[in-house]
Coordinates of C-alpha atoms in Angstrom, one line a residue:
Chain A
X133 CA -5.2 46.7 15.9
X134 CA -6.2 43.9 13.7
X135 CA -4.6 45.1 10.6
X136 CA -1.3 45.5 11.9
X137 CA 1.3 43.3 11.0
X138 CA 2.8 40.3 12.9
X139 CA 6.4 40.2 13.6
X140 CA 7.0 36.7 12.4
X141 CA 8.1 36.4 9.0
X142 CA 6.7 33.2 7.1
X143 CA 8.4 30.8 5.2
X144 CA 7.1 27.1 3.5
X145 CA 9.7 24.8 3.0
X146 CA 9.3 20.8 0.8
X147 CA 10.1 17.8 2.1
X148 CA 10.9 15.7 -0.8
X149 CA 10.4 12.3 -0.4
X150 CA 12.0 9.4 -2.5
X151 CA 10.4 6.4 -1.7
X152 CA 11.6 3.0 -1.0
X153 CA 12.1 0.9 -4.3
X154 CA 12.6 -2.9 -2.5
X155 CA 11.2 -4.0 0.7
X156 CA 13.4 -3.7 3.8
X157 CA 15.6 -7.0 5.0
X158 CA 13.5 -9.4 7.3
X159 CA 15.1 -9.0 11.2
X160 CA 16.1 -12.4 12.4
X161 CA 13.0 -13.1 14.4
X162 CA 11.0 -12.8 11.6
X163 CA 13.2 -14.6 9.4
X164 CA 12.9 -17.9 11.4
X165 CA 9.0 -17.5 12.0
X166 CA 9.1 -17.5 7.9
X167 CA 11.2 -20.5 7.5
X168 CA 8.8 -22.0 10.4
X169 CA 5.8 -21.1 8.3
X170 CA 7.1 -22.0 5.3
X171 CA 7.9 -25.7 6.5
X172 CA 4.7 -26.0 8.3
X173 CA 2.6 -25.2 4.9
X174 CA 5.0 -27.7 3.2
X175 CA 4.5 -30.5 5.4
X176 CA 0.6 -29.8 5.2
X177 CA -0.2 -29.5 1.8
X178 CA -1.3 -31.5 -0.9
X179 CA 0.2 -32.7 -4.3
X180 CA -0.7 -30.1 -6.9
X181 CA -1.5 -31.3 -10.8
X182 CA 2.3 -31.0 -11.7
X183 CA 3.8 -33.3 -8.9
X184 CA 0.8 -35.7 -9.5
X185 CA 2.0 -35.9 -12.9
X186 CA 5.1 -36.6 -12.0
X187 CA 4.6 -39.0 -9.9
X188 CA 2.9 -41.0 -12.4
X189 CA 5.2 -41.0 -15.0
X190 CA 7.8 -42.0 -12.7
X191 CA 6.0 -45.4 -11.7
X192 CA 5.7 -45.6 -15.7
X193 CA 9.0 -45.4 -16.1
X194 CA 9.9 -47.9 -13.5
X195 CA 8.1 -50.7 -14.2
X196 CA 8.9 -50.2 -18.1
X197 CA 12.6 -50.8 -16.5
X198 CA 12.2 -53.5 -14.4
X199 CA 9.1 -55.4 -16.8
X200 CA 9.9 -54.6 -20.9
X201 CA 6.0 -54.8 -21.6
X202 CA 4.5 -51.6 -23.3
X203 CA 1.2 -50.6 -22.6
X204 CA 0.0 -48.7 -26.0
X205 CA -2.6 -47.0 -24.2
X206 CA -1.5 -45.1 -21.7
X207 CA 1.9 -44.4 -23.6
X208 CA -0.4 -42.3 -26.4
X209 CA -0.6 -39.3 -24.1
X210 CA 3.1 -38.2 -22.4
X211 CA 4.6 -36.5 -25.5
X212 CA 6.4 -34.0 -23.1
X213 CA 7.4 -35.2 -19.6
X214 CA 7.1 -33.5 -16.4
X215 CA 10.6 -34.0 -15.6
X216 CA 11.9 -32.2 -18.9
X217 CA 9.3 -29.0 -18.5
X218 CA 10.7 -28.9 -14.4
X219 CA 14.1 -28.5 -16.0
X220 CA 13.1 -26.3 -18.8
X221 CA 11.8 -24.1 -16.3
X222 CA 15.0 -24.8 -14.1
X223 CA 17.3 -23.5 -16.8
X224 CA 15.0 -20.4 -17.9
X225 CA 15.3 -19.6 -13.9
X226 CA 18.8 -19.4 -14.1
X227 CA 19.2 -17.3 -17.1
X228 CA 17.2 -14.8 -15.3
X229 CA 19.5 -11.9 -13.2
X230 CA 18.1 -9.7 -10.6
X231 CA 19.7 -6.3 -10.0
X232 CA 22.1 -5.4 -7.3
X233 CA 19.9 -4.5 -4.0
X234 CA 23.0 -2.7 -3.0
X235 CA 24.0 -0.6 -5.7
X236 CA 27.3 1.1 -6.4
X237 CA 26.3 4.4 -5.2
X238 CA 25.9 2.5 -1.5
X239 CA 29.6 1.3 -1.8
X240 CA 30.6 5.1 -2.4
X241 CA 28.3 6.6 0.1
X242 CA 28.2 9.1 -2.4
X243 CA 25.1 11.2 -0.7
X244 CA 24.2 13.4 -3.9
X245 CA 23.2 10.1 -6.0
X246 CA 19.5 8.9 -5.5
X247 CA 20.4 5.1 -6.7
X248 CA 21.6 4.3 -2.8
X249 CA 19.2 3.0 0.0
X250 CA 16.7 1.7 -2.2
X251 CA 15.3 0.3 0.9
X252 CA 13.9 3.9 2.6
X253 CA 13.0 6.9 2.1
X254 CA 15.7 9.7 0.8
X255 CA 15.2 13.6 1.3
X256 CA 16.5 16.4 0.0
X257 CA 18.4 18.8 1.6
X258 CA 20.3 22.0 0.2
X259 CA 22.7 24.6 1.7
X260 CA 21.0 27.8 1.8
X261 CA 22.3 30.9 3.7
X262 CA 20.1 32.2 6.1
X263 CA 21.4 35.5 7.6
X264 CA 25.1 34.8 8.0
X265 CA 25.5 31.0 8.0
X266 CA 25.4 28.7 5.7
X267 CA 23.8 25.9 6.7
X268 CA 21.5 22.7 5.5
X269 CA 17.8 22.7 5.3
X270 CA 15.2 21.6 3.3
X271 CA 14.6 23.9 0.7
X272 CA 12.7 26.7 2.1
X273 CA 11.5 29.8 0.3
X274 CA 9.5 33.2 2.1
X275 CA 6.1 33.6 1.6
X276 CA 4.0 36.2 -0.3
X277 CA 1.1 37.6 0.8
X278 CA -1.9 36.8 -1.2
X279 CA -0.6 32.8 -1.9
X280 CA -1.2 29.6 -0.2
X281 CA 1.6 28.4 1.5
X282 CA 1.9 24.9 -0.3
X283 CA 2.5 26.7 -3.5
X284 CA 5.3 28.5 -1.6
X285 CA 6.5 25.2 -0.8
X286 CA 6.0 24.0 -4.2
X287 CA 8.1 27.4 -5.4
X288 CA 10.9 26.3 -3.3
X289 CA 11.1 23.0 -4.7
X290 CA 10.9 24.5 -8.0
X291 CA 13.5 27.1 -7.4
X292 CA 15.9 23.9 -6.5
X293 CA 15.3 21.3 -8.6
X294 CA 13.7 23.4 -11.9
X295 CA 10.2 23.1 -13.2
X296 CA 9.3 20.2 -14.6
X297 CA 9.2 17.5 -11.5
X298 CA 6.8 15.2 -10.9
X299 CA 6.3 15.2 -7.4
X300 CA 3.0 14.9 -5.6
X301 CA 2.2 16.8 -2.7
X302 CA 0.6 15.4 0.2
X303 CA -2.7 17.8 0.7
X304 CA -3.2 21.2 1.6
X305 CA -2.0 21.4 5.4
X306 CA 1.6 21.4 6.8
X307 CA 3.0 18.7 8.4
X308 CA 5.2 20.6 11.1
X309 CA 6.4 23.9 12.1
X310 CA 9.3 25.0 12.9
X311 CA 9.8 28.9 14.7
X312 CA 12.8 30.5 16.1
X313 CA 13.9 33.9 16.8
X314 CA 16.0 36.1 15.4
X315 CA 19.1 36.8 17.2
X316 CA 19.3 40.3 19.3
X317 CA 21.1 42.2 16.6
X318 CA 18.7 41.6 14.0
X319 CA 15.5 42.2 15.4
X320 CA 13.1 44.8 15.0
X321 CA 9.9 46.0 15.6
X322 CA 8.3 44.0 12.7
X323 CA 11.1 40.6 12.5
X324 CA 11.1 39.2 15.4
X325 CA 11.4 35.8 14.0
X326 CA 10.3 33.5 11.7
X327 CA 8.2 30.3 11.1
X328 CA 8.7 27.6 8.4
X329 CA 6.1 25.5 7.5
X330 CA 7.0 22.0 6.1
X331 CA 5.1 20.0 3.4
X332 CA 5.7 16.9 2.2
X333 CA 5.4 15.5 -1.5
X334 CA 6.3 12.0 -3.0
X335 CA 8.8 12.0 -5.9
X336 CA 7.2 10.4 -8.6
X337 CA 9.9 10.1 -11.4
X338 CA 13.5 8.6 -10.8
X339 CA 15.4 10.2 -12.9
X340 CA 15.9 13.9 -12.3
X341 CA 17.1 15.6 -15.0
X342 CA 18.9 18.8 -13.3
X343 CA 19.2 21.8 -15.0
X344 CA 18.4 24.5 -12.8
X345 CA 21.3 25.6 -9.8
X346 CA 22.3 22.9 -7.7
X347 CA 24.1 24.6 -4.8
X348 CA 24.8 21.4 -3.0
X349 CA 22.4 19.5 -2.6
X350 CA 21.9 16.4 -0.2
X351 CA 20.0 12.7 -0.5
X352 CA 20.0 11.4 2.9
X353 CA 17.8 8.7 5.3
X354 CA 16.4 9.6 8.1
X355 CA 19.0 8.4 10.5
X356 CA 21.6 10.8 8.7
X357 CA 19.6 13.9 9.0
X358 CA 21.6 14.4 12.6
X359 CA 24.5 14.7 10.7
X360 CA 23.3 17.6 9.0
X361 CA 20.8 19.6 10.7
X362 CA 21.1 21.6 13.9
X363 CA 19.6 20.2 16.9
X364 CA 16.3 21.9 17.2
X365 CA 15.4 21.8 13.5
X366 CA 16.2 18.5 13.6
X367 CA 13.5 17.6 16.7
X368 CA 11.0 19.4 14.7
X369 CA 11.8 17.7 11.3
X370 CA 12.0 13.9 12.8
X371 CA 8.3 14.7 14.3
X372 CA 6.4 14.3 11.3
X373 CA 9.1 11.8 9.1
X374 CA 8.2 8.0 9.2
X375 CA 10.9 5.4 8.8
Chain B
X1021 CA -51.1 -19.7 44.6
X1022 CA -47.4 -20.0 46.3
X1023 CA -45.7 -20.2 42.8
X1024 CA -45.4 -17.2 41.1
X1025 CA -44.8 -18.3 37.7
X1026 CA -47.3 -19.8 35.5
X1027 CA -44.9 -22.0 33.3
X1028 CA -47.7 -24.6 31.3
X1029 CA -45.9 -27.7 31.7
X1030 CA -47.0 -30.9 29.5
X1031 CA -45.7 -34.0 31.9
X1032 CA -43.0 -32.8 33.9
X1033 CA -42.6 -29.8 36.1
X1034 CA -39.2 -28.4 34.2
X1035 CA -40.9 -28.3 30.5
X1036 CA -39.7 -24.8 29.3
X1037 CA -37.7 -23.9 31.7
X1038 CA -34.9 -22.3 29.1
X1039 CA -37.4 -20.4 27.1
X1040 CA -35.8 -16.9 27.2
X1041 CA -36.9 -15.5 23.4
X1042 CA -40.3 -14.5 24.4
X1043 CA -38.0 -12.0 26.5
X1044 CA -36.3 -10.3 23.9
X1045 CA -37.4 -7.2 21.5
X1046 CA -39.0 -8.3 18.2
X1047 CA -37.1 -8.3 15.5
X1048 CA -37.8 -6.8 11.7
X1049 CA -37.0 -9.8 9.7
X1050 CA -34.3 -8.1 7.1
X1051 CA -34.7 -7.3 3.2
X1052 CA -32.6 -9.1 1.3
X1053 CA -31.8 -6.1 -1.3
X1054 CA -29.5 -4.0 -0.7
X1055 CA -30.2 0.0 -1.1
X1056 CA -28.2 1.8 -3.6
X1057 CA -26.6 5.1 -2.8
X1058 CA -25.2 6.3 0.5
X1059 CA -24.6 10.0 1.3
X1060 CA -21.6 11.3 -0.2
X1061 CA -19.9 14.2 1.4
X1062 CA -16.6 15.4 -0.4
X1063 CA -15.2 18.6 0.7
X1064 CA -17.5 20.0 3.1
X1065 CA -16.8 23.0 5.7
X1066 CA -15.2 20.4 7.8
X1067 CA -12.8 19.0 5.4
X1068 CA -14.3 15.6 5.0
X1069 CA -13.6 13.2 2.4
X1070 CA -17.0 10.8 1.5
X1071 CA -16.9 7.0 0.5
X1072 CA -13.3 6.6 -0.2
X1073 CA -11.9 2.8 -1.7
X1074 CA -8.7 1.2 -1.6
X1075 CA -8.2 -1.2 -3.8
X1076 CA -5.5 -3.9 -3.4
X1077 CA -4.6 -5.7 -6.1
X1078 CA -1.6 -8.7 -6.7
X1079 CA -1.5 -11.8 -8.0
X1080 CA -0.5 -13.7 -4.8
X1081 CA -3.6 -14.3 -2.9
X1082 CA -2.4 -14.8 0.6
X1083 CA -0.5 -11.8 0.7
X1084 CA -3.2 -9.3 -0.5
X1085 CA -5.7 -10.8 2.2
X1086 CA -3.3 -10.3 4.7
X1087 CA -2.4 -6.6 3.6
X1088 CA -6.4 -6.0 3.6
X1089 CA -6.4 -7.3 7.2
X1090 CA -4.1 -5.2 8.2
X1091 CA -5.3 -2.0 6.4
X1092 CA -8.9 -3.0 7.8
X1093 CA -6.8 -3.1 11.6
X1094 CA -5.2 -0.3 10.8
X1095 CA -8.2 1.9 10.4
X1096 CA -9.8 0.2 13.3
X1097 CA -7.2 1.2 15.4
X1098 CA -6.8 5.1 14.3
X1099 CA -10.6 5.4 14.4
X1100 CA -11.6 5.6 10.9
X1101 CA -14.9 4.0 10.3
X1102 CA -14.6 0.9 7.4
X1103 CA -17.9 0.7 5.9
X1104 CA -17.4 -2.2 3.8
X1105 CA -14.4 -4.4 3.1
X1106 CA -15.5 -6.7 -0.4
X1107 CA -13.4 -8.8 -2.4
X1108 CA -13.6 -8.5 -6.2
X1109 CA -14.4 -11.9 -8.7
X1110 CA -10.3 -13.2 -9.6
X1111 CA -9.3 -12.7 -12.8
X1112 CA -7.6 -15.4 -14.7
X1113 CA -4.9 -14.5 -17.6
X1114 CA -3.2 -16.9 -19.8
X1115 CA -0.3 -17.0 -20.8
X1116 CA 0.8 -18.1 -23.6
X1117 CA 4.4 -18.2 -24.9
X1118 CA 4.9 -19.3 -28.8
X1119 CA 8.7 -20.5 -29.1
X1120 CA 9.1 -21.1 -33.0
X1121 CA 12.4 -23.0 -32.4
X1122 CA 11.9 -25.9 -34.3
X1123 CA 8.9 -27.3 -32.7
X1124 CA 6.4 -25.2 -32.0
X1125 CA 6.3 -25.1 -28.1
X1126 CA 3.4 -23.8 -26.3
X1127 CA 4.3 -22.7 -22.5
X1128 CA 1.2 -21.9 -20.8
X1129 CA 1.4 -20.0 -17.7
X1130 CA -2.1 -19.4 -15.6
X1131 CA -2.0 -16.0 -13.7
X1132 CA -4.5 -15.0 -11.1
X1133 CA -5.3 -11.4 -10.3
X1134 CA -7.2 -10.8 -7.0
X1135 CA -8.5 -7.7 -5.9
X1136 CA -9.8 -6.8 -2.5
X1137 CA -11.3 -3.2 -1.6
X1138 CA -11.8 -1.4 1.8
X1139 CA -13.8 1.0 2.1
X1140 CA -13.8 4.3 4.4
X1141 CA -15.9 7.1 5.1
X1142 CA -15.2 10.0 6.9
X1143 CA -11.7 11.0 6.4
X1144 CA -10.3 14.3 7.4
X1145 CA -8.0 16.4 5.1
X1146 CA -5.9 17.1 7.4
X1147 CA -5.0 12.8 8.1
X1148 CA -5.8 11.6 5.1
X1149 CA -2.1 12.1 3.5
X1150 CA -0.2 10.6 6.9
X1151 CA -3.0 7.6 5.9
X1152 CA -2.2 7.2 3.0
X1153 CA 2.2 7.5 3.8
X1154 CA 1.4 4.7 6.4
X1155 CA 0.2 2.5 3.8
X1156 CA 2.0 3.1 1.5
X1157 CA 5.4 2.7 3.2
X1158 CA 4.1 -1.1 4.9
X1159 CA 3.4 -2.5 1.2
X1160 CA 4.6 -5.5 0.7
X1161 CA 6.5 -6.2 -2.6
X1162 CA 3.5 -7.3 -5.7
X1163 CA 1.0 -5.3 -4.0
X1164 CA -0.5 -2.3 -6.5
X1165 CA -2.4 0.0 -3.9
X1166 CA -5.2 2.4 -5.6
X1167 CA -7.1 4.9 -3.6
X1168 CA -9.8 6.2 -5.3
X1169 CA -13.5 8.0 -4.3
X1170 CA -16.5 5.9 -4.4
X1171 CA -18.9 6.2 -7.4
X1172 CA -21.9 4.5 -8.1
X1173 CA -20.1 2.8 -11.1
X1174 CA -18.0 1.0 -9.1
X1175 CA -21.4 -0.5 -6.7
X1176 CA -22.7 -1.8 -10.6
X1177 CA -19.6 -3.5 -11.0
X1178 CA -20.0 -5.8 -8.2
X1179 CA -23.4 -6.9 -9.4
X1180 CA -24.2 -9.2 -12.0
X1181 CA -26.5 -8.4 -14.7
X1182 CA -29.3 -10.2 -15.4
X1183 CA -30.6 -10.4 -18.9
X1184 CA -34.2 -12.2 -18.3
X1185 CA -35.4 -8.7 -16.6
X1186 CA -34.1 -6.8 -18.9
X1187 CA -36.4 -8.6 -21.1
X1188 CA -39.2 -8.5 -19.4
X1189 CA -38.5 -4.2 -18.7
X1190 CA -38.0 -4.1 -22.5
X1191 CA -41.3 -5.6 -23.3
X1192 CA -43.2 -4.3 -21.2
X1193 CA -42.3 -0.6 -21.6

């Protein structure tokens, strides 16, 4: 009958998504058609106002060197030489430091930080015991009747991480499924198994100021999920994940 | 007559022998202005987003035409129909740095911002967010990306006022 209810029990897990703070290293073919590029556009271009400037107040200098006659007229004008502001600007280049790509959490491979990898995306995973096993998922939580599954998946997040995080989910519909059965023992008329629907949702804020429980949680790439997840999960998961 | 064709021919035999246009459909010559308003459909039974623009803004110019290329290509390629791809007028800043180290120095940096929109229509819910992950994860560093629905305040910005019909409107109504 049409009322009667299906075996599979439902459950909407988060894929939380850190995303990539600096831009991934050139490979090598792509390096040399840069430097290529780069050469090609050097040889081509013109002088620009700067180097013109230069070049003229070079010549001025010269012949003041090599003839001691002083032309008042055009002398008026160079208070400040191109030469000094190119070093000015050579100095102030060198004061400036730019942060560590690889940072010390990288050197650690310590997995619970979110400072490492700032080159791709990092997701959460947390140990959560599912019948007898503990094992690693994303964080998944059942569903109620009479609520959509995102906010089921945005329950779970908030069950693992605590309330206030600014994450932004990625629209109304799942990005995957995952279903299994329940082994022999367990099953009954009404479980037979279950299906977990994933979302995804972009971590806005970097800092994650965690209060609520932890109970191990994992940041990890994509290419480190296998260490992780059981095989099948894992097929299902790397389905809808983009490098 | 042996000679089917009744070509009029001035001194030689072969005068309009290429004409072809007398062939062809007539054409409407076009308007030059533009209409206003499309159809907007946001959130209809079939999930549909309506005009939807992404706006790419940086300060380096080759690389945000390149990354509008490719968005353009992109959606191209997955079957998303572009209706427009503009570029917005470059804004200049100046800036200005007061050192009050003896001297007063005056550094002056001139800074660029260029802007270029694409725009879409007829996105599904269902792909917009993989869309918008796709773009989001090929954006190259000084890019700001901004997806946002099309309104008609946007369309005014791209036009320029004009201030002599505006005075004739006002004296005449």
């Amino acid at each position: 009958s049409a009322a009667a209810r299906r075996p599979w029990r439902l459950f909407g897990a988060m894929c939380l998504l850190r995303l990539p703070r600096i831009t991934q290293p050139l490979e090598k073919e792509e390096e040399e058609v840069a430097a290529l590029m780069e050469q090609i556009e050097l040889e081509r271009s013109l002088y620009s106002d700067h180097e013109m400037r230069k070049l003229e107040e070079e010549e001025q200098l010269k012949k003041k060197m090599e003839s001691l006659y002083d032309e008042d007229e055009a002398h008026g004008k160079t208070v400040i030489m191109a030469q000094d502001l190119e070093e000015k600007w050579e100095q102030k280049f060198l004061r400036f430091k730019a942060a560590p790509r690889i940072t010390d959490a990288d050197k650690s491979n310590d997995r619970t930080s979110l400072n490492r990898k700032l080159d791709s995306n990092l997701m959460l995973l947390v140990k959560q015991k599912i019948g007898n096993q503990e094992l690693w998922l994303l964080p998944q939580v059942e569903w109620q009747p009479g609520e959509t599954l995102r906010s089921t998946a945005e329950r779970a997040m908030a069950t693992f991480l605590g309330d206030h995080i600014q994450a932004k989910v990625l629209g109304n519909a799942p990005f995957g499924i995952y279903k299994y059965k329940f082994p022999k023992a367990m099953r009954t008329e009404n479980n037979v198994g279950a299906k977990v629907f994933f979302f995804k949702a972009f971590l806005q804020s970097s800092d994650l100021s965690q209060a609520k429980l932890k109970a191990d949680y994992l940041w990890v790439t994509k290419k480190e999920l296998g260490d992780h997840l059981q095989s099948e999960y894992l097929k299902k998961v790397n389905r809808f994940l983009l490098d | 007559a042996l000679l089917a064709s009744h070509r009029s021919y001035r001194s030689r035999p072969t005068h309009g022998i290429g004409r072809f246009k007398y062939l062809l459909p007539k054409e409407v010559p076009k308007r030059r202005k533009e209409k206003v308003q499309m159809k907007e459909i946001s959130a209809g039974t079939e999930y549909q987003y309506g005009d939807i623009n992404i706006q790419l803004t940086s300060h380096d110019l080759c690389l945000v035409e390149r990354f509008a290329q490719y968005v353009h290509r992109l959606c191209n390629r997955l079957c998303i129909r572009v209706t427009e791809s503009y570029a917005m007028p470059t804004k200049t800043n100046e800036v200005l740095f007061l050192e009050e180290r003896g001297s007063k120095m005056q550094l002056d940096a001139v800074l660029t911002t260029h802007q270029r929109v694409v725009q879409i229509r007829g996105l599904s819910s269902t792909f917009a967010p993989i869309l918008l992950e796709v773009i989001q994860s090929s954006q190259p560093e000084g890019v700001h990306l901004l997806m946002k629905q099309h309104t008609e305040a946007d369309f005014k910005s791209r036009l320029k006022a004009r201030p002599e019909l505006e005075e004739l409107l006002a004296e005449m109504s």
